[in-house]
Amino acid sequence: MMDTKVYGLNNLVIDELSASTNVNMGRVLFRTDLLFTGTYSANGTMFFQPMIGEGRYWVVLKNLEVELFAPYNIARNDFGEEIIESSEYNFRFDVKDKAEFRFDNLYYGDTELSDIMHSLFNNNWKFATNHYGRVFISKVVDTMAKAYKNYFRLAPLRSLIEY
């Protein structure tokens, strides 16, 4: 997958945001619908069938739930203020409602084989997202984790607590 673009983050809902001070662990639980678009090049197997082709793709994940865990430390910035510092994270995800897959030019235009593979993907969306969704979702979570990391580096802990 190349040139991937993600749509739907503006509709993201944060259901839970917490920090466990006894183990220094932050947690964010959020959900959204996402659309991924880009280009693909396939030359392998899927569902015990050969899968070949090149072109544009799109993937829709309906009601994606992501739980992000980030261990943190309390550090001091250049002004001596306490800040939250986190350098790593882990996450789990679950596509709750549905996923849809579309690969243009799959099997280089052979619509019969393409329809079969699309049917396999779309009828087995839970399997496909559980096994291959992390590739897509990790890029989104990486971007979010970097944004949170930068925010907490700039926001003194005192200002977060007062809020």
Short mmCIF file of C-alpha atoms in Angstrom, two decimals:
data_model
loop_
_atom_site.label_atom_id
_atom_site.label_comp_id
_atom_site.label_asym_id
_atom_site.label_seq_id
_atom_site.Cartn_x
_atom_site.Cartn_y
_atom_site.Cartn_z
CA MET A 1 0.00 0.00 0.00
CA MET A 2 1.35 3.37 -1.03
CA ASP A 3 0.23 7.00 -0.97
CA THR A 4 -2.26 6.19 1.78
CA LYS A 5 -4.58 8.97 2.91
CA VAL A 6 -6.85 8.74 5.94
CA TYR A 7 -10.24 10.42 6.32
CA GLY A 8 -12.53 10.52 9.34
CA LEU A 9 -10.29 11.65 12.17
CA ASN A 10 -12.28 14.88 12.47
CA ASN A 11 -15.23 12.76 13.68
CA LEU A 12 -13.19 10.96 16.33
CA VAL A 13 -14.90 10.58 19.71
CA ILE A 14 -12.79 10.14 22.84
CA ASP A 15 -14.77 7.88 25.18
CA GLU A 16 -12.22 7.67 27.98
CA LEU A 17 -9.04 9.51 28.89
CA SER A 18 -7.28 8.49 32.08
CA ALA A 19 -3.95 8.30 33.86
CA SER A 20 -3.07 5.77 36.52
CA THR A 21 -0.56 7.52 38.76
CA ASN A 22 0.38 4.41 40.74
CA VAL A 23 1.80 2.72 37.61
CA ASN A 24 2.40 5.85 35.48
CA MET A 25 0.20 4.66 32.62
CA GLY A 26 -1.95 6.86 30.39
CA ARG A 27 -4.92 5.44 28.52
CA VAL A 28 -7.09 6.81 25.71
CA LEU A 29 -10.13 4.98 24.32
CA PHE A 30 -11.58 6.43 21.12
CA ARG A 31 -13.81 5.46 18.23
CA THR A 32 -14.49 6.69 14.73
CA ASP A 33 -15.25 5.62 11.16
CA LEU A 34 -12.20 5.76 8.90
CA LEU A 35 -11.66 5.72 5.15
CA PHE A 36 -8.23 4.78 3.78
CA THR A 37 -7.36 5.43 0.12
CA GLY A 38 -4.19 4.92 -1.85
CA THR A 39 -2.49 2.69 -4.38
CA TYR A 40 -1.65 -0.99 -4.10
CA SER A 41 0.41 -3.60 -5.87
CA ALA A 42 -0.48 -7.23 -5.10
CA ASN A 43 1.29 -10.42 -6.09
CA GLY A 44 0.54 -13.05 -3.45
CA THR A 45 -2.24 -15.08 -1.92
CA MET A 46 -5.30 -14.28 0.17
CA PHE A 47 -7.92 -16.73 1.39
CA PHE A 48 -5.90 -19.52 -0.27
CA GLN A 49 -6.37 -17.81 -3.64
CA PRO A 50 -3.81 -15.98 -5.76
CA MET A 51 -4.23 -12.21 -5.58
CA ILE A 52 -2.62 -10.00 -8.21
CA GLY A 53 -3.20 -6.51 -9.55
CA GLU A 54 -2.22 -2.86 -9.22
CA GLY A 55 -4.28 0.25 -8.86
CA ARG A 56 -6.23 2.34 -6.41
CA TYR A 57 -7.78 0.94 -3.26
CA TRP A 58 -10.09 2.08 -0.50
CA VAL A 59 -10.93 0.55 2.84
CA VAL A 60 -13.76 1.71 5.12
CA LEU A 61 -13.68 0.77 8.82
CA LYS A 62 -17.04 1.35 10.53
CA ASN A 63 -17.01 2.03 14.27
CA LEU A 64 -13.30 1.46 14.79
CA GLU A 65 -12.44 1.39 18.50
CA VAL A 66 -8.84 1.97 19.56
CA GLU A 67 -7.44 1.74 23.06
CA LEU A 68 -4.04 3.38 23.44
CA PHE A 69 -1.76 2.72 26.43
CA ALA A 70 1.27 4.94 27.08
CA PRO A 71 3.62 4.62 30.05
CA TYR A 72 4.83 8.03 31.18
CA ASN A 73 7.26 9.75 33.51
CA ILE A 74 7.11 13.14 35.16
CA ALA A 75 10.06 15.24 33.96
CA ARG A 76 11.01 18.91 34.02
CA ASN A 77 11.14 21.20 31.00
CA ASP A 78 13.73 23.94 30.42
CA PHE A 79 11.75 26.27 32.70
CA GLY A 80 11.77 23.78 35.58
CA GLU A 81 8.06 22.98 35.20
CA GLU A 82 6.85 19.41 35.54
CA ILE A 83 5.66 17.85 32.28
CA ILE A 84 4.44 14.43 31.19
CA GLU A 85 6.99 12.57 29.10
CA SER A 86 6.15 9.41 27.15
CA SER A 87 8.30 7.76 24.54
CA GLU A 88 6.44 4.55 23.77
CA TYR A 89 2.93 3.20 23.53
CA ASN A 90 0.93 0.12 22.72
CA PHE A 91 -2.60 -0.22 21.40
CA ARG A 92 -5.38 -2.63 20.65
CA PHE A 93 -8.16 -2.12 18.13
CA ASP A 94 -11.48 -3.61 17.16
CA VAL A 95 -13.61 -2.86 14.12
CA LYS A 96 -17.04 -3.16 15.72
CA ASP A 97 -19.54 -2.84 12.88
CA LYS A 98 -18.13 -3.54 9.43
CA ALA A 99 -15.28 -3.08 6.99
CA GLU A 100 -15.49 -2.68 3.22
CA PHE A 101 -12.64 -3.26 0.79
CA ARG A 102 -12.30 -2.19 -2.83
CA PHE A 103 -9.29 -2.80 -5.09
CA ASP A 104 -9.51 -1.30 -8.58
CA ASN A 105 -7.91 -3.32 -11.38
CA LEU A 106 -7.68 -6.46 -9.24
CA TYR A 107 -6.59 -9.37 -11.45
CA TYR A 108 -5.82 -6.74 -14.08
CA GLY A 109 -9.44 -6.32 -15.07
CA ASP A 110 -10.73 -9.91 -14.77
CA THR A 111 -14.08 -9.00 -13.20
CA GLU A 112 -15.07 -12.58 -12.38
CA LEU A 113 -11.95 -13.23 -10.27
CA SER A 114 -12.10 -9.69 -8.86
CA ASP A 115 -15.73 -10.13 -7.75
CA ILE A 116 -14.86 -13.40 -6.01
CA MET A 117 -11.95 -11.87 -4.10
CA HIS A 118 -13.95 -8.77 -3.14
CA SER A 119 -16.72 -11.03 -1.91
CA LEU A 120 -14.22 -13.01 0.19
CA PHE A 121 -12.78 -9.81 1.67
CA ASN A 122 -16.12 -8.17 2.38
CA ASN A 123 -17.83 -11.29 3.74
CA ASN A 124 -14.84 -12.04 5.97
CA TRP A 125 -14.15 -8.47 7.03
CA LYS A 126 -13.57 -9.37 10.69
CA PHE A 127 -10.81 -11.84 9.75
CA ALA A 128 -9.26 -9.36 7.31
CA THR A 129 -9.24 -6.48 9.80
CA ASN A 130 -7.94 -8.63 12.66
CA HIS A 131 -5.05 -9.92 10.57
CA TYR A 132 -4.20 -6.93 8.38
CA GLY A 133 -5.80 -3.89 10.01
CA ARG A 134 -2.82 -3.13 12.25
CA VAL A 135 -0.84 -2.03 9.16
CA PHE A 136 -3.37 0.75 8.53
CA ILE A 137 -4.30 1.63 12.09
CA SER A 138 -0.72 1.80 13.38
CA LYS A 139 -0.04 4.75 11.08
CA VAL A 140 -3.02 6.63 12.51
CA VAL A 141 -2.04 5.80 16.09
CA ASP A 142 1.60 6.81 15.40
CA THR A 143 0.42 10.23 14.25
CA MET A 144 -1.87 10.66 17.25
CA ALA A 145 0.80 9.50 19.71
CA LYS A 146 3.28 12.02 18.30
CA ALA A 147 0.69 14.79 18.63
CA TYR A 148 -0.05 13.87 22.25
CA LYS A 149 3.66 13.59 23.01
CA ASN A 150 4.29 17.09 21.61
CA TYR A 151 1.29 18.52 23.44
CA PHE A 152 2.35 17.11 26.81
CA ARG A 153 5.91 18.29 26.24
CA LEU A 154 4.61 21.86 25.83
CA ALA A 155 1.90 21.84 28.51
CA PRO A 156 3.12 22.00 32.11
CA LEU A 157 1.52 19.40 34.35
CA ARG A 158 0.20 22.13 36.63
CA SER A 159 -1.86 23.64 33.79
CA LEU A 160 -3.36 20.23 32.97
CA ILE A 161 -4.38 19.62 36.57
CA GLU A 162 -5.87 23.10 36.96
CA TYR A 163 -7.96 22.61 33.84
#
